[in-house]
XYZ file of C-alpha atoms in Angstrom:
505
model
C -17.570 0.703 16.419
C -20.220 -0.779 14.058
C -21.500 -3.924 14.196
C -19.901 -6.505 11.947
C -21.138 -8.696 9.469
C -18.127 -11.333 9.251
C -18.241 -13.764 12.238
C -14.826 -15.568 10.617
C -11.697 -14.005 9.193
C -9.367 -14.409 6.007
C -7.272 -16.869 7.954
C -10.142 -19.110 9.103
C -11.252 -18.952 5.332
C -7.527 -20.034 4.283
C -7.173 -22.819 6.590
C -10.568 -23.987 5.208
C -8.973 -23.770 1.650
C -5.914 -25.813 2.890
C -8.050 -28.315 4.060
C -10.252 -28.637 1.208
C -8.259 -28.036 -1.862
C -4.482 -28.940 0.096
C -2.941 -29.463 -3.681
C -4.304 -26.325 -5.310
C -1.798 -23.855 -6.094
C -1.574 -20.549 -4.026
C 1.524 -19.196 -5.257
C 3.101 -19.244 -8.574
C 6.312 -17.145 -8.472
C 7.456 -16.380 -12.146
C 10.875 -14.815 -11.086
C 11.865 -18.200 -8.937
C 12.672 -21.434 -10.252
C 10.931 -23.349 -7.631
C 8.226 -20.773 -6.932
C 5.458 -22.772 -6.440
C 3.678 -23.553 -3.424
C 0.217 -25.435 -2.793
C -1.918 -24.330 -0.364
C -1.071 -27.360 1.879
C 2.898 -25.976 1.662
C 2.090 -22.555 2.312
C 0.416 -23.606 5.710
C 3.480 -25.538 6.155
C 5.759 -22.691 5.752
C 3.882 -20.376 7.784
C 4.062 -22.577 10.514
C 7.865 -23.150 10.323
C 7.933 -19.170 10.194
C 5.802 -19.187 13.455
C 8.563 -21.683 15.095
C 11.249 -19.117 13.917
C 8.994 -16.468 16.149
C 8.901 -19.220 18.810
C 12.308 -19.611 19.255
C 13.078 -15.823 18.958
C 10.448 -15.538 22.030
C 7.934 -13.478 20.235
C 4.534 -13.693 22.557
C 0.940 -12.556 21.625
C 0.588 -8.801 21.383
C 4.250 -7.978 20.607
C 4.916 -6.015 17.007
C 6.825 -7.654 14.647
C 8.085 -5.679 11.371
C 8.383 -7.107 8.143
C 10.807 -5.222 5.921
C 10.649 -7.749 2.818
C 9.915 -7.542 -0.885
C 6.875 -9.020 -2.239
C 7.181 -12.836 -1.742
C 6.315 -16.113 -0.165
C 8.716 -14.784 2.654
C 6.391 -11.737 3.232
C 3.473 -13.936 2.990
C 4.510 -16.862 5.285
C 5.718 -14.448 8.034
C 2.644 -12.034 7.453
C 0.292 -15.316 8.209
C 2.574 -16.763 11.044
C 2.724 -13.488 12.769
C -1.000 -13.274 12.862
C -1.266 -17.054 13.766
C 1.120 -16.297 16.535
C -1.184 -13.613 18.011
C 1.364 -10.992 17.297
C 1.097 -7.776 15.321
C 2.611 -7.465 11.736
C 4.024 -4.046 11.253
C 4.466 -3.616 7.086
C 6.997 -1.482 5.967
C 8.394 -0.372 2.616
C 11.628 -2.158 2.270
C 12.655 0.713 -0.334
C 12.681 3.560 2.440
C 15.939 5.468 3.173
C 17.256 5.173 6.429
C 16.157 8.732 7.451
C 12.374 7.254 6.466
C 13.030 3.985 7.929
C 14.085 5.604 11.700
C 10.896 7.379 11.648
C 8.523 4.769 11.236
C 10.439 1.981 13.181
C 10.870 4.632 15.928
C 7.061 5.023 15.785
C 6.024 1.243 15.702
C 8.602 -0.169 18.303
C 8.581 -3.365 17.093
C 10.255 -6.220 19.079
C 11.489 -7.951 15.912
C 12.628 -6.891 12.278
C 12.032 -9.547 9.342
C 14.243 -8.654 6.683
C 17.000 -9.636 4.572
C 20.973 -9.589 5.157
C 21.201 -6.618 2.451
C 18.588 -4.482 4.418
C 19.799 -5.057 7.587
C 23.265 -3.686 6.838
C 21.373 -0.635 5.294
C 19.235 -0.205 8.150
C 21.497 -1.548 10.712
C 21.449 1.545 12.796
C 18.038 2.028 13.203
C 17.217 -2.074 13.918
C 18.548 -1.237 17.337
C 16.813 -1.492 20.826
C 17.050 2.411 20.934
C 14.175 2.212 18.485
C 12.155 -0.678 20.331
C 14.028 -3.492 18.091
C 14.989 -6.554 20.142
C 16.401 -8.508 17.473
C 16.337 -8.865 13.393
C 15.875 -12.180 11.710
C 17.321 -12.402 8.646
C 15.736 -14.922 6.027
C 18.750 -15.019 3.278
C 21.796 -15.579 4.854
C 23.089 -19.369 4.618
C 26.093 -21.317 6.406
C 27.982 -19.717 9.578
C 26.636 -16.907 11.082
C 28.949 -16.270 13.504
C 29.638 -13.197 12.084
C 26.532 -11.684 12.605
C 26.293 -9.011 15.749
C 24.305 -10.490 18.777
C 20.995 -8.828 17.649
C 20.547 -10.539 14.572
C 19.887 -14.372 13.581
C 19.963 -16.000 10.757
C 16.786 -18.313 9.910
C 18.858 -21.008 8.605
C 20.465 -20.907 12.064
C 17.709 -21.603 13.877
C 16.185 -25.406 14.577
C 13.418 -25.311 11.937
C 10.725 -26.155 14.104
C 7.083 -25.779 13.092
C 4.827 -24.290 15.364
C 0.887 -24.527 14.346
C -0.751 -21.170 14.087
C -3.734 -20.053 16.168
C -6.679 -18.999 14.160
C -7.680 -15.545 15.864
C -10.453 -14.642 18.255
C -12.459 -11.523 17.587
C -11.497 -8.713 15.740
C -7.703 -8.061 16.911
C -5.417 -5.765 15.418
C -3.927 -7.633 12.225
C -1.596 -5.093 10.561
C -0.310 -1.680 11.248
C 0.820 0.800 8.078
C 1.794 3.923 7.523
C 0.382 7.051 5.832
C 1.008 10.629 5.913
C -1.667 13.272 6.064
C -0.198 16.711 5.519
C 1.534 17.007 9.245
C 5.317 16.209 7.980
C 5.025 12.859 9.734
C 3.955 9.322 9.207
C 0.869 8.089 11.030
C 0.364 4.331 12.196
C -2.911 2.729 10.609
C -4.109 -0.296 12.434
C -6.499 -2.478 11.174
C -8.216 -5.212 12.656
C -9.189 -8.718 11.604
C -12.976 -8.861 10.540
C -12.803 -5.458 9.353
C -10.428 -6.226 6.839
C -12.336 -9.368 5.998
C -15.389 -7.200 5.670
C -13.777 -4.865 3.516
C -12.660 -7.313 1.042
C -15.935 -9.137 0.914
C -17.542 -5.580 -0.073
C -14.794 -5.385 -2.921
C -15.504 -9.209 -4.033
C -19.678 -8.473 -3.900
C -18.599 -5.942 -7.339
C -16.703 -7.860 -9.326
C -16.681 -11.628 -11.289
C -16.738 -14.186 -8.315
C -13.312 -15.788 -7.779
C -12.517 -18.637 -6.099
C -10.381 -21.656 -6.632
C -9.224 -21.984 -10.345
C -9.307 -18.173 -10.604
C -5.486 -16.854 -11.212
C -4.699 -13.117 -9.612
C -1.668 -11.341 -11.130
C 0.034 -9.849 -8.241
C 1.166 -6.556 -9.125
C 0.928 -3.974 -6.242
C 3.586 -4.056 -3.323
C 2.465 -6.062 -0.575
C 3.159 -3.774 2.331
C 1.003 -1.112 1.115
C -2.777 -1.576 1.993
C -4.163 -1.577 -1.527
C -1.472 -4.746 -2.234
C -2.226 -6.465 0.912
C -5.549 -6.402 0.788
C -6.470 -7.080 -2.843
C -3.536 -8.923 -4.212
C -2.901 -11.116 -1.000
C -5.601 -11.415 1.699
C -8.773 -11.654 -0.995
C -7.351 -13.778 -3.283
C -5.824 -16.372 -0.511
C -9.224 -15.828 1.491
C -11.233 -17.313 -1.503
C -8.810 -20.103 -3.169
C -7.377 -18.139 -5.732
C -3.374 -18.709 -7.018
C -1.226 -15.964 -6.533
C 1.096 -15.583 -9.766
C 3.653 -13.380 -8.965
C 6.776 -11.362 -10.498
C 8.688 -8.328 -8.988
C 9.521 -8.051 -12.937
C 6.118 -7.093 -14.547
C 7.627 -3.787 -16.421
C 10.168 -5.882 -18.140
C 7.699 -8.572 -19.577
C 4.814 -8.452 -22.316
C 1.928 -7.860 -20.155
C -0.747 -9.352 -22.815
C 1.628 -12.661 -23.057
C 1.475 -13.103 -18.964
C -2.258 -12.471 -18.728
C -3.156 -14.801 -22.009
C -0.508 -17.532 -21.046
C -1.305 -18.074 -17.403
C -5.495 -17.295 -18.132
C -5.360 -14.459 -15.431
C -8.914 -13.421 -14.470
C -8.048 -10.649 -12.019
C -5.245 -8.020 -11.436
C -4.575 -4.186 -10.112
C -2.483 -1.807 -12.032
C -1.710 1.625 -10.568
C -2.571 4.542 -13.219
C 1.240 4.986 -13.866
C 2.034 1.391 -14.752
C -1.359 1.659 -16.936
C 0.121 4.480 -18.469
C 3.304 2.339 -19.279
C 1.599 -0.731 -21.239
C -0.795 1.403 -22.961
C 2.448 2.935 -24.942
C 3.937 -0.632 -25.148
C 0.688 -2.302 -26.044
C 0.069 0.097 -28.708
C 3.373 -0.967 -30.109
C 3.147 -4.495 -30.149
C 3.182 -6.650 -33.287
C 1.052 -9.710 -33.942
C -2.369 -11.073 -33.373
C -4.186 -9.888 -30.166
C -3.761 -12.591 -27.716
C -6.853 -14.174 -26.102
C -7.822 -13.472 -22.413
C -9.641 -14.758 -19.589
C -13.328 -14.275 -20.888
C -14.095 -12.507 -17.521
C -10.400 -10.887 -17.186
C -10.940 -7.771 -15.046
C -8.154 -5.519 -14.067
C -8.886 -3.080 -11.279
C -7.315 0.526 -10.891
C -6.265 2.304 -7.826
C -3.744 3.805 -5.635
C -4.264 7.478 -7.595
C -6.753 8.704 -9.849
C -7.041 7.440 -13.221
C -8.233 9.144 -16.368
C -11.091 7.977 -18.617
C -9.405 7.380 -21.665
C -6.537 5.646 -20.533
C -8.533 2.872 -18.811
C -10.715 2.671 -21.874
C -7.584 2.286 -24.106
C -5.934 -0.458 -21.998
C -9.080 -2.765 -22.454
C -9.034 -1.834 -26.248
C -5.374 -2.620 -26.458
C -6.097 -6.350 -24.747
C -9.259 -6.888 -26.079
C -11.231 -6.905 -22.527
C -13.362 -4.910 -20.632
C -12.279 -1.493 -19.534
C -10.510 -0.985 -16.483
C -12.254 -0.814 -13.291
C -11.835 2.387 -11.039
C -11.544 2.363 -7.144
C -10.940 4.743 -4.636
C -9.745 3.999 -0.847
C -7.620 5.215 1.693
C -4.942 3.053 4.299
C -7.666 4.218 6.599
C -10.089 2.247 4.806
C -8.443 -1.158 3.827
C -8.409 0.411 1.157
C -11.694 0.310 -1.230
C -14.839 2.430 -0.416
C -15.984 3.053 -3.869
C -15.997 1.123 -6.772
C -17.020 0.986 -10.547
C -19.104 -2.167 -10.888
C -20.153 -4.832 -13.177
C -23.915 -2.621 -13.628
C -23.990 1.126 -14.859
C -20.943 3.211 -14.766
C -20.243 6.640 -15.337
C -17.187 7.663 -17.432
C -14.713 8.799 -15.181
C -16.253 7.943 -11.959
C -14.411 6.395 -9.224
C -17.513 4.625 -8.436
C -20.400 4.101 -5.928
C -19.972 3.061 -2.375
C -19.231 -0.794 -1.518
C -21.644 -2.387 0.986
C -21.415 -1.000 4.758
C -20.064 2.246 3.594
C -22.067 5.656 4.592
C -20.617 8.735 3.215
C -21.010 12.736 2.846
C -19.947 15.482 0.559
C -19.854 18.680 2.845
C -18.938 22.476 2.448
C -16.552 24.268 4.539
C -19.039 24.484 7.251
C -19.333 20.982 7.339
C -23.282 20.991 5.244
C -24.036 18.858 2.957
C -24.125 19.737 -0.631
C -26.265 19.131 -2.857
C -25.428 16.628 -6.249
C -23.191 18.336 -8.947
C -21.570 20.537 -6.196
C -17.974 20.172 -4.787
C -17.126 19.058 -1.415
C -15.056 17.111 0.870
C -15.685 13.433 1.234
C -16.577 12.228 4.501
C -17.029 8.438 5.515
C -17.626 6.065 8.330
C -18.247 2.206 7.962
C -17.031 -1.022 9.518
C -13.903 -1.084 7.427
C -13.042 2.381 8.423
C -10.098 2.612 11.304
C -11.086 4.319 14.873
C -8.181 6.520 14.660
C -4.375 6.705 14.329
C -2.096 4.980 16.681
C -0.737 7.556 19.150
C -1.882 10.331 17.429
C -3.952 12.536 19.209
C -3.664 15.875 17.514
C -4.468 13.791 14.145
C -6.943 12.088 15.469
C -8.805 15.263 16.784
C -8.549 16.579 13.038
C -9.628 13.466 10.914
C -11.985 11.820 12.902
C -15.038 13.709 14.201
C -18.227 13.029 15.064
C -17.817 9.327 13.888
C -16.894 10.125 10.273
C -13.436 10.007 8.876
C -12.438 13.560 7.033
C -10.791 12.182 3.865
C -9.182 15.392 2.721
C -10.304 14.998 -0.515
C -12.945 17.221 -2.820
C -15.401 15.665 -4.574
C -18.733 15.725 -6.070
C -21.776 13.138 -6.884
C -23.899 12.965 -9.683
C -27.822 12.509 -9.146
C -27.306 8.279 -9.337
C -24.841 8.521 -6.454
C -21.564 7.926 -8.840
C -18.411 9.752 -7.050
C -16.005 12.038 -9.098
C -12.827 13.399 -8.184
C -11.716 16.775 -8.321
C -8.427 17.374 -5.958
C -6.842 16.848 -2.710
C -6.828 19.957 -0.119
C -4.553 18.455 2.257
C -1.127 19.206 1.715
C -0.446 15.163 0.269
C -0.315 13.665 -3.043
C 0.119 10.896 -4.676
C 3.808 10.761 -6.678
C 3.599 7.124 -8.585
C 0.449 5.758 -6.580
C 2.898 6.501 -3.371
C 1.866 9.077 -0.636
C 3.813 12.180 -0.752
C 3.630 14.962 2.569
C 4.965 18.318 1.441
C 5.672 19.261 4.795
C 8.167 16.429 5.021
C 9.822 17.675 2.082
C 10.125 21.003 3.044
C 11.590 19.599 6.547
C 14.362 17.889 5.186
C 15.280 21.001 2.542
C 14.908 22.966 6.103
C 18.101 20.981 7.390
C 20.407 22.473 5.183
C 21.655 25.625 7.098
C 21.973 28.179 4.251
C 17.915 26.918 3.662
C 15.441 29.785 5.461
C 12.171 29.085 3.556
C 10.893 25.867 1.644
C 7.864 25.373 -0.021
C 6.618 22.171 -2.154
C 3.911 21.991 -4.029
C 2.366 19.768 -6.988
C 1.398 20.659 -10.459
C -0.075 18.065 -13.096
C 1.708 17.695 -16.071
C -0.035 17.635 -19.616
C -0.935 13.989 -19.398
C -2.580 14.510 -15.606
C 0.553 12.918 -13.839
C 1.590 15.063 -10.767
C 5.150 16.377 -10.227
C 6.317 17.487 -7.273
C 8.081 20.867 -7.309
C 10.495 22.776 -4.538
C 10.969 26.328 -4.327
C 13.551 27.329 -1.300
C 14.746 31.172 -0.184
C 18.276 30.802 1.356
C 21.767 32.251 1.396
C 24.141 32.759 -1.428
C 26.068 29.550 -1.155
C 22.879 27.799 -1.533
C 22.618 25.894 -5.009
C 20.348 23.120 -6.849
C 23.002 20.886 -6.611
C 23.683 20.820 -2.699
C 19.759 20.411 -2.306
C 19.415 17.440 -4.343
C 22.185 15.405 -2.662
C 20.686 16.392 0.677
C 17.234 15.167 -0.262
C 18.609 11.954 -1.916
C 20.440 11.393 0.965
C 17.133 11.206 3.233
C 14.293 10.714 0.872
C 12.871 7.685 -1.668
C 13.155 8.422 -5.464
C 9.446 9.010 -5.925
C 9.797 11.758 -3.112
C 12.419 13.849 -5.087
C 11.417 17.131 -6.732
C 11.104 16.932 -10.385
C 12.482 20.731 -10.417
C 14.424 22.779 -7.457
C 14.157 26.378 -7.660
C 16.646 28.403 -5.371
C 15.971 31.879 -4.575
C 19.120 33.497 -3.001
C 18.260 36.358 -0.383
C 20.547 39.468 -0.862
C 22.790 40.059 2.125
C 22.231 43.216 3.896
C 25.192 45.819 2.823
C 27.186 47.087 5.319
C 28.565 50.772 5.426
C 31.900 51.184 5.667
């Protein structure tokens, strides 16, 4: 591991903000009537969450899974788990039971913090068989006697507060999951000072943010891009998190203007959606914060879409970036300085990169090769995944699997992904996982998933299967929908029926 320039991490900084600006608004949730929390109130809530963890006998070093939608409960428990010396495992609350069992079985957290509805959905997984000693339900009220022995209502606890302890050194402060074309999820551990270094590198390339800045939270906090860019970063500089889970039903221009938003991140599919809506918007253009910066990540954004959103809102074009779950997440960034149209950007501070051919030799500018990266914000390896580590972490470099090229000034341009993974709706899809689920049907003999970009450069997933005569598209679609999240479901399913061998009379 490389030496780290950060000597204090983001929780240290948040505590400093809470002490210096206790009444400054940390969170404003547009979906909740009483959704405003000052920095002091957020710290107090996190301390109460820590008290709940203590009552359930969570000790330092143990894993605690958060299966919650983005909101103050997610944020407060994330801070509490770190402040207890435990390890947050951040899981997508929209996963299907089949998918949830895979990640929980891999992480084996002792406690799951979730809602009553999600507990019922995943009751079979949130059990000791998968390492889960107990589940804490944050939204149940009144009598909790009907709950099973391995579940507790937050309201039924003593509601004691327990101070948070600042981390020492560089411990693991989150575990998230990604896919690398191996048909199974890989656990990605992130460390405290590494994550702080990553957000510092991103901050150096944008307008300075701090107390008085307003950040519109548009990404799920369980994913690394949302966690770092939308939560850890703003809370470490004293900004206000403007939260909503209903942004697609709102007027983006009105939200940005009314709340004087200075920074937000939008994934490409959402940018396309709002480009279409804003083009039809009536009335005068609304005034924006003079230094409003809109950031894009999660998957490749065509340059014309980035420029279009800037024109429609009356602000600068969308800033692009590049990163992976393994890099927390930003490695490359378009900056406020010289940029190149369509480029993902240049390396942020502390990032080294190479572009190499199939033999591992560096290629010249303008030539396509695989992107290799290293730096303090790049993880050392996946947890408990020796085969994957040998494949992707070699000689101190992370082999990204992304094919890129560089111009003479070092701007990096995306070409395509060479691994059997892809981004659908800005979320990772492992083609081997799709095929493995299809193969569970007894009439399927072979399955092949593949990606074809449509006319708008949006990735579309397709599935071809070969099988016996009883096999139908409807049967396969039902099987897949029972096991996989919506973004993993193929746009088309092609069924080829193999001829049965004839038997002579």
